[in-house]
Structure formats: structure tokens, C-alpha cells
CSV table of C-alpha atoms in Angstrom, one decimal:
chain,number,residue,atom,x,y,z
A,163,MET,CA,-2.6,4.7,46.8
A,164,SER,CA,0.1,5.6,49.8
A,165,ARG,CA,0.0,8.5,51.6
A,166,LYS,CA,3.4,9.3,50.3
A,167,ARG,CA,2.0,8.6,46.6
A,168,ALA,CA,-0.8,10.8,47.2
A,169,LEU,CA,1.4,13.8,48.1
A,170,ILE,CA,3.3,13.2,45.2
A,171,ALA,CA,0.2,13.4,43.0
A,172,ASP,CA,-1.3,16.6,44.9
A,173,THR,CA,1.8,18.2,44.8
A,174,PHE,CA,2.6,18.1,41.0
A,175,CYS,CA,-0.8,17.5,39.3
A,176,LEU,CA,-2.5,20.4,38.5
A,177,THR,CA,-6.0,18.8,38.9
A,178,LYS,CA,-9.2,20.4,38.2
A,179,ARG,CA,-10.3,22.4,41.5
A,180,ARG,CA,-12.1,25.7,42.2
A,181,ARG,CA,-10.2,28.5,41.5
A,182,CYS,CA,-9.4,31.6,43.7
A,183,ALA,CA,-10.7,35.0,43.0
A,184,ALA,CA,-8.2,37.8,42.6
A,185,ASP,CA,-7.4,40.1,45.5
A,186,SER,CA,-7.0,43.9,45.1
A,187,GLU,CA,-3.3,43.2,43.4
A,188,THR,CA,-5.7,42.7,40.2
A,189,ASP,CA,-6.6,46.4,40.2
A,190,GLY,CA,-3.0,47.1,38.7
A,191,ALA,CA,-3.2,44.3,36.5
A,192,ALA,CA,-6.0,45.1,33.8
A,193,ASP,CA,-5.0,42.7,31.1
A,194,VAL,CA,-3.1,39.5,30.7
A,195,ARG,CA,0.4,41.6,29.8
A,196,SER,CA,0.0,43.8,32.9
A,197,SER,CA,-0.5,40.5,34.7
A,198,LEU,CA,2.3,38.9,33.1
A,199,GLN,CA,4.8,42.0,33.9
A,200,TYR,CA,3.8,41.8,37.8
A,201,LEU,CA,4.3,38.2,38.2
A,202,MET,CA,7.5,38.6,36.3
A,203,THR,CA,8.8,40.8,39.1
A,204,LEU,CA,8.5,38.0,41.6
A,205,PHE,CA,11.0,35.9,40.0
A,206,SER,CA,14.2,35.5,41.3
A,207,ARG,CA,17.0,36.4,39.2
A,208,LYS,CA,19.8,36.4,41.3
A,209,LEU,CA,18.8,32.9,42.5
A,210,PHE,CA,20.3,32.0,39.1
A,211,ASN,CA,23.2,34.3,38.8
A,212,ASP,CA,20.8,36.3,36.1
A,213,SER,CA,21.4,33.3,33.7
A,214,LEU,CA,17.9,32.7,33.2
A,215,PRO,CA,14.9,35.0,31.9
A,216,PRO,CA,12.3,35.8,34.1
A,217,VAL,CA,9.8,32.7,34.0
A,218,VAL,CA,6.1,32.6,35.0
A,219,LEU,CA,3.7,29.6,34.9
A,220,LYS,CA,0.6,30.3,33.0
A,221,HIS,CA,-1.8,29.0,35.7
A,222,GLN,CA,-0.6,31.8,38.0
A,223,LEU,CA,-2.3,34.1,35.6
A,224,TYR,CA,-5.6,32.4,36.7
A,225,SER,CA,-4.9,33.6,40.2
A,226,LEU,CA,-5.2,37.3,38.7
A,227,HIS,CA,-7.9,36.7,36.6
A,228,ASN,CA,-11.1,34.9,37.1
A,229,ASP,CA,-11.8,34.1,33.6
A,230,LYS,CA,-9.4,31.3,32.5
A,231,THR,CA,-10.6,31.0,28.8
A,232,LEU,CA,-9.5,35.0,28.3
A,233,VAL,CA,-6.4,34.2,29.9
A,234,ASP,CA,-5.9,31.3,27.5
A,235,LYS,CA,-7.0,33.5,24.4
A,236,GLN,CA,-4.1,35.6,25.2
A,237,VAL,CA,-1.3,33.3,25.5
A,238,VAL,CA,-2.4,30.0,23.5
A,239,ARG,CA,-2.7,29.9,19.9
A,240,SER,CA,-6.1,28.8,18.8
A,241,ASP,CA,-5.2,25.6,17.2
A,242,CYS,CA,-3.1,24.6,20.7
A,243,ILE,CA,-5.8,25.7,23.4
A,244,ALA,CA,-6.7,22.2,23.8
A,245,CYS,CA,-2.9,21.1,23.9
A,246,MET,CA,-2.2,20.6,27.4
A,247,ASP,CA,1.1,19.1,27.0
A,248,VAL,CA,3.3,22.2,26.4
A,249,PHE,CA,4.7,25.3,28.2
A,250,ILE,CA,4.2,28.8,26.7
A,251,ILE,CA,6.4,31.6,26.4
A,252,ALA,CA,5.0,34.6,25.9
A,253,LEU,CA,7.5,37.3,23.9
A,254,THR,CA,6.6,41.2,24.6
A,255,HIS,CA,6.7,44.2,22.3
A,256,SER,CA,6.0,47.7,23.3
A,257,GLU,CA,2.3,47.5,22.0
A,258,ALA,CA,-0.2,47.0,24.6
A,259,LEU,CA,-1.9,43.2,24.7
A,260,VAL,CA,-5.5,43.6,24.2
A,261,PHE,CA,-8.2,41.0,24.7
A,262,SER,CA,-8.5,40.3,20.9
A,263,PHE,CA,-8.1,36.6,19.9
A,264,PRO,CA,-6.9,37.6,16.3
A,265,HIS,CA,-4.4,40.0,17.9
A,266,GLN,CA,-3.1,37.3,19.7
A,267,ASN,CA,-2.4,35.1,16.7
A,268,GLU,CA,-0.7,38.0,15.5
A,269,LEU,CA,1.7,38.0,17.7
A,270,ARG,CA,2.4,34.6,17.3
A,271,GLU,CA,2.8,34.9,13.9
A,272,ASN,CA,5.0,37.7,14.3
A,273,GLY,CA,7.4,35.9,16.5
A,274,GLU,CA,6.6,37.4,19.5
A,275,LEU,CA,5.2,34.3,21.0
A,276,LEU,CA,7.0,31.1,21.4
A,277,MET,CA,5.9,27.8,23.0
A,278,PHE,CA,7.9,25.7,25.4
A,279,GLN,CA,7.6,22.1,27.0
A,280,LEU,CA,9.8,21.8,30.2
A,281,GLY,CA,8.2,18.5,30.9
A,282,PHE,CA,7.8,18.4,34.6
A,283,ASP,CA,4.0,18.4,34.4
A,284,SER,CA,1.8,17.9,31.4
A,285,GLU,CA,-1.0,20.5,32.5
A,286,ALA,CA,1.9,23.2,33.4
A,287,PHE,CA,2.7,26.1,31.0
A,288,ALA,CA,5.6,28.4,31.5
A,289,LEU,CA,6.0,32.0,30.1
A,290,VAL,CA,8.8,34.1,29.4
A,291,PHE,CA,9.2,37.9,28.0
A,292,ALA,CA,10.6,37.9,24.2
A,293,GLU,CA,14.1,40.1,24.8
A,294,ASP,CA,14.6,38.2,28.1
A,295,TYR,CA,14.7,34.7,26.2
A,296,ARG,CA,17.2,36.1,23.5
A,297,THR,CA,19.2,37.8,25.6
A,298,LYS,CA,19.9,35.2,28.1
A,299,VAL,CA,20.5,32.7,25.1
A,300,LEU,CA,22.9,34.7,23.5
A,301,GLN,CA,24.7,35.5,26.9
A,302,GLY,CA,25.0,31.8,27.8
A,303,GLU,CA,26.4,31.0,24.3
A,304,ALA,CA,29.2,34.1,24.4
A,305,GLY,CA,32.5,32.4,23.6
A,306,ARG,CA,31.3,29.1,22.6
A,307,GLU,CA,31.6,27.0,19.3
A,308,THR,CA,28.1,26.7,19.3
A,309,LEU,CA,27.0,30.6,19.0
A,310,GLY,CA,26.8,31.0,15.5
A,311,THR,CA,24.4,27.7,15.1
A,312,VAL,CA,22.4,29.3,18.0
A,313,GLU,CA,22.4,32.9,16.4
A,314,LYS,CA,21.3,31.2,13.2
A,315,PHE,CA,18.3,29.0,14.8
A,316,LEU,CA,17.1,32.0,16.8
A,317,ALA,CA,17.2,34.3,13.5
A,318,LYS,CA,14.8,31.6,11.9
A,319,LEU,CA,12.5,30.9,15.0
A,320,ILE,CA,11.8,34.4,16.4
A,321,PRO,CA,10.6,36.2,13.1
A,322,GLY,CA,7.5,34.0,12.7
A,323,CYS,CA,8.0,30.4,13.8
A,324,SER,CA,5.4,29.2,16.2
A,325,ASP,CA,6.3,25.8,16.4
A,326,LEU,CA,6.5,23.6,19.7
A,327,SER,CA,8.9,21.1,18.2
A,328,PHE,CA,10.5,20.5,15.3
A,329,ASN,CA,11.1,17.0,13.4
A,330,LYS,CA,14.1,16.1,11.5
A,331,GLU,CA,12.5,16.9,8.0
A,332,LYS,CA,12.0,20.5,8.8
A,333,MET,CA,15.2,20.9,10.6
A,334,LEU,CA,17.1,19.9,7.6
A,335,ASN,CA,14.9,20.9,4.6
A,336,GLU,CA,13.5,24.1,5.6
A,337,PHE,CA,15.5,25.5,8.5
A,338,LEU,CA,18.6,24.1,6.7
A,339,PHE,CA,20.5,22.7,9.4
A,340,THR,CA,23.1,19.9,9.1
A,341,ASP,CA,23.0,16.7,11.7
A,342,ARG,CA,26.1,18.5,13.6
A,343,GLU,CA,24.2,22.0,13.7
A,344,ILE,CA,21.2,20.3,15.3
A,345,THR,CA,23.4,18.3,17.7
A,346,GLN,CA,25.1,21.7,18.7
A,347,LEU,CA,21.5,23.1,19.3
A,348,VAL,CA,20.7,20.1,21.8
A,349,LYS,CA,24.1,20.7,23.5
A,350,SER,CA,23.3,24.7,23.8
A,351,GLY,CA,20.0,23.4,25.4
A,352,VAL,CA,17.6,25.5,22.9
A,353,LEU,CA,16.5,22.0,21.9
A,354,THR,CA,15.7,19.0,24.0
A,355,VAL,CA,15.0,15.5,22.6
A,356,ARG,CA,11.4,14.9,22.3
A,357,ASP,CA,11.7,11.4,20.6
A,358,ALA,CA,13.8,9.7,17.8
A,359,GLY,CA,13.9,12.4,15.1
A,360,SER,CA,12.4,15.2,16.9
A,361,TRP,CA,12.9,18.0,19.2
A,362,TRP,CA,11.3,20.3,21.7
A,363,LEU,CA,12.1,24.0,22.0
A,364,SER,CA,13.4,24.7,25.3
A,365,ILE,CA,15.2,27.2,27.6
A,366,PRO,CA,18.7,26.5,28.7
A,367,ASN,CA,19.8,25.9,32.0
A,368,SER,CA,15.9,25.3,33.3
A,369,GLY,CA,16.5,22.4,35.3
A,370,LYS,CA,17.5,24.4,38.4
A,371,PHE,CA,14.1,26.4,38.3
A,372,ILE,CA,12.3,23.1,38.0
A,373,LYS,CA,14.0,21.9,40.8
A,374,TYR,CA,13.5,24.9,43.0
A,375,PHE,CA,9.8,25.3,41.8
A,376,ILE,CA,8.8,21.9,43.0
A,377,LYS,CA,10.3,22.1,46.2
A,378,GLY,CA,9.1,25.4,47.1
A,379,ARG,CA,5.6,24.5,46.0
A,380,LYS,CA,5.9,21.6,48.2
A,381,ALA,CA,6.9,23.4,51.2
A,382,VAL,CA,4.3,26.3,50.7
A,383,LEU,CA,1.5,23.7,50.6
A,384,GLY,CA,3.2,22.0,53.8
A,385,MET,CA,2.7,25.7,55.6
A,386,VAL,CA,-1.0,25.7,54.8
A,387,LYS,CA,-1.5,22.1,55.6
A,388,LYS,CA,0.2,22.4,59.2
A,389,SER,CA,-1.7,25.8,59.9
A,390,ARG,CA,-4.7,25.5,62.3
A,391,TYR,CA,-7.9,23.9,60.6
A,392,GLY,CA,-5.3,23.3,57.8
A,393,GLU,CA,-6.1,26.8,56.6
A,394,ILE,CA,-4.3,30.6,56.7
A,395,LEU,CA,-5.1,34.3,55.2
A,396,ARG,CA,-3.4,34.5,52.2
A,397,THR,CA,-1.4,37.7,53.6
A,398,GLU,CA,-0.1,35.7,56.8
A,399,LEU,CA,1.3,33.1,54.1
A,400,GLU,CA,3.0,35.8,52.3
A,401,GLU,CA,4.7,37.6,55.1
A,402,ARG,CA,6.2,34.4,56.1
A,403,ARG,CA,9.6,33.7,56.1
A,404,THR,CA,11.2,31.5,53.6
A,405,THR,CA,12.9,28.3,54.7
A,406,SER,CA,15.6,26.6,52.8
A,407,GLN,CA,13.2,24.7,50.9
A,408,VAL,CA,11.7,27.8,49.5
A,409,GLN,CA,13.9,29.9,47.1
A,410,PHE,CA,11.5,31.9,45.4
A,411,GLN,CA,9.6,34.8,46.7
A,412,MET,CA,6.2,33.6,48.7
A,413,LYS,CA,4.2,35.7,46.8
A,414,TYR,CA,5.3,33.6,43.3
A,415,HIS,CA,4.5,30.4,45.0
A,416,VAL,CA,1.1,31.6,46.4
A,417,HIS,CA,0.0,32.7,43.0
A,418,ASP,CA,1.2,29.2,41.8
A,419,ILE,CA,-0.9,27.0,44.3
A,420,MET,CA,-3.9,29.5,43.8
A,421,GLY,CA,-4.0,29.5,40.2
A,422,ALA,CA,-3.2,25.6,40.1
A,423,GLU,CA,-6.1,25.2,42.4
A,424,LEU,CA,-4.0,23.4,44.6
A,425,VAL,CA,-5.7,25.5,47.6
A,426,GLU,CA,-9.5,26.5,48.0
A,427,CYS,CA,-10.2,30.4,48.4
A,428,ILE,CA,-12.7,31.7,50.7
A,429,GLN,CA,-13.2,35.5,50.8
A,430,THR,CA,-13.3,36.9,54.3
A,431,THR,CA,-13.6,40.2,55.7
A,432,SER,CA,-9.9,39.9,56.7
A,433,GLY,CA,-9.0,39.0,53.2
A,434,THR,CA,-8.7,35.5,51.4
A,435,LEU,CA,-8.5,32.7,53.3
A,436,LEU,CA,-6.4,29.8,51.8
A,437,ARG,CA,-7.6,26.1,52.8
A,438,TYR,CA,-5.6,22.8,52.3
A,439,VAL,CA,-7.3,20.7,49.7
A,440,ASP,CA,-6.8,16.8,50.6
């Protein structure tokens, strides 16, 4: 494999590597919900003119929780834990999310948890809070001819549908959409084509997010690699000025490369040391 292809593989594939232990930031993230809320604050809303809901990658939670299975139980439905080809969006409520697997299923069944595949990596999952998703979708549809169809879709989806994708039979016979309305949903961005006769649930206008995220990840990994001995203190990396390639906050990307196990983490008396992994 050429060096260029190897770099692409290292950058985009979330390979199995040793996960990093959480630093003191986890003191304020006692559970998965509070961790999500913290990570959401690192999302750059202004970067997208506030047109996107805050998005967090599920593996970023692994940088705050040592127990990967615990995280998965909170954000992945029991029959989907092994399905690593989808993205997940967590929809919040005022109730506290406890570490209870049955309660998690209740959140899914109540329509508070939706799943999304964005498609740039089969092992990456995205999470978004509920009201943000609904609000931004409807905000983007304001004044458009597709608004009524999108409102109808959200009304059927959010109350209790936990599907990742929809086939034509379900859209026509259960949801009672016409072919024209399905086309409108694709046009609005709430559905994307999966294959002939089926569609993934989607986040409208997420393409720009994916572009910035991928570029930023490559740039931040490059910073680690170019550091002396290919390692740098986490605090030092987080304090670095962002370049034109890094559009998100540095902490956002640091949680990404830690949780995705793209760097090795070593605990030292000076803090967590991030080491580039070939």
C-alpha cells in the first residue's frame, strides 16, 4: 500500500486501537447524556450559519467513558449494537438518562432516539439532540413547497419510529406517502437514497459538516505526527491555534482522535500524552 493510501486509511478508518482514558473533564460528565451535552458545546454552530443541529460522533464519547459497552447501551438499540454501518442521533428529553438498557429502549420507542447513516465511514456514528434536529429541519424548510410533506414525515417519525432506513412498501403502505412526496423528502434532505426502492434517514445539509470534519481530523493528526517524537501533551494540542484546515474547535477534534483510537494515550504526571500511531 502506498504511503498516500495508507494515510487515507489511517485517517478515515476507525481501526481497533487502544482507547484513551478520560481526563479530568469526565468529572462533569457523570453519564452519557451529560457527556453528550458537553460535547455538543464544542460544535461550531456559526460555521454553518446555525443551519445544522450540533453533531457529535459516537466514538467521541469513548474519550470520556472507559466502558465502551456502557456507551453503546445508551445510544444503540439492543438489536443494532452489532450494526456498525449506521450513524445514531440521540434525541434528548428533560428526564435524566440513566445507565439502564431497558430505559434506553424506552427512549427509542418513544421517538427520542433516531439513527442516521451519513456514509463517510461505516464505523462512525453521529449523535444529535432531538429538538435541535426538528427545529433545524423545519427552519430549513420554511417557505418551501416541501414543508408540508416534511412536517408530515416528522410527525410519523419522531413519535415512535426507530428505523434507520425505509423501503418503498413502508413509505407507501404504512406512512401513506405518495411517490411524489417521497421525491420531495429526498429533495429536502431528510432522506437519502440507499438503493433502488429504499432510503436512509438523513440530516439535511450535512455534507459540509463531513467535509470540514474529515479535513480537520487529518490536520490534527498531522500536528501530532509532526511533534517531537510524534507525541504531544493533550493540553498543548488543545491550546494550539487552528489552521485553515481546522474549522472546529481543537477539543472537538481531540475527542475524535482519542475516541476513534487514532492516537495512543499515555498518562503522565504532566497529563495525557497523545502519541501518533503508524
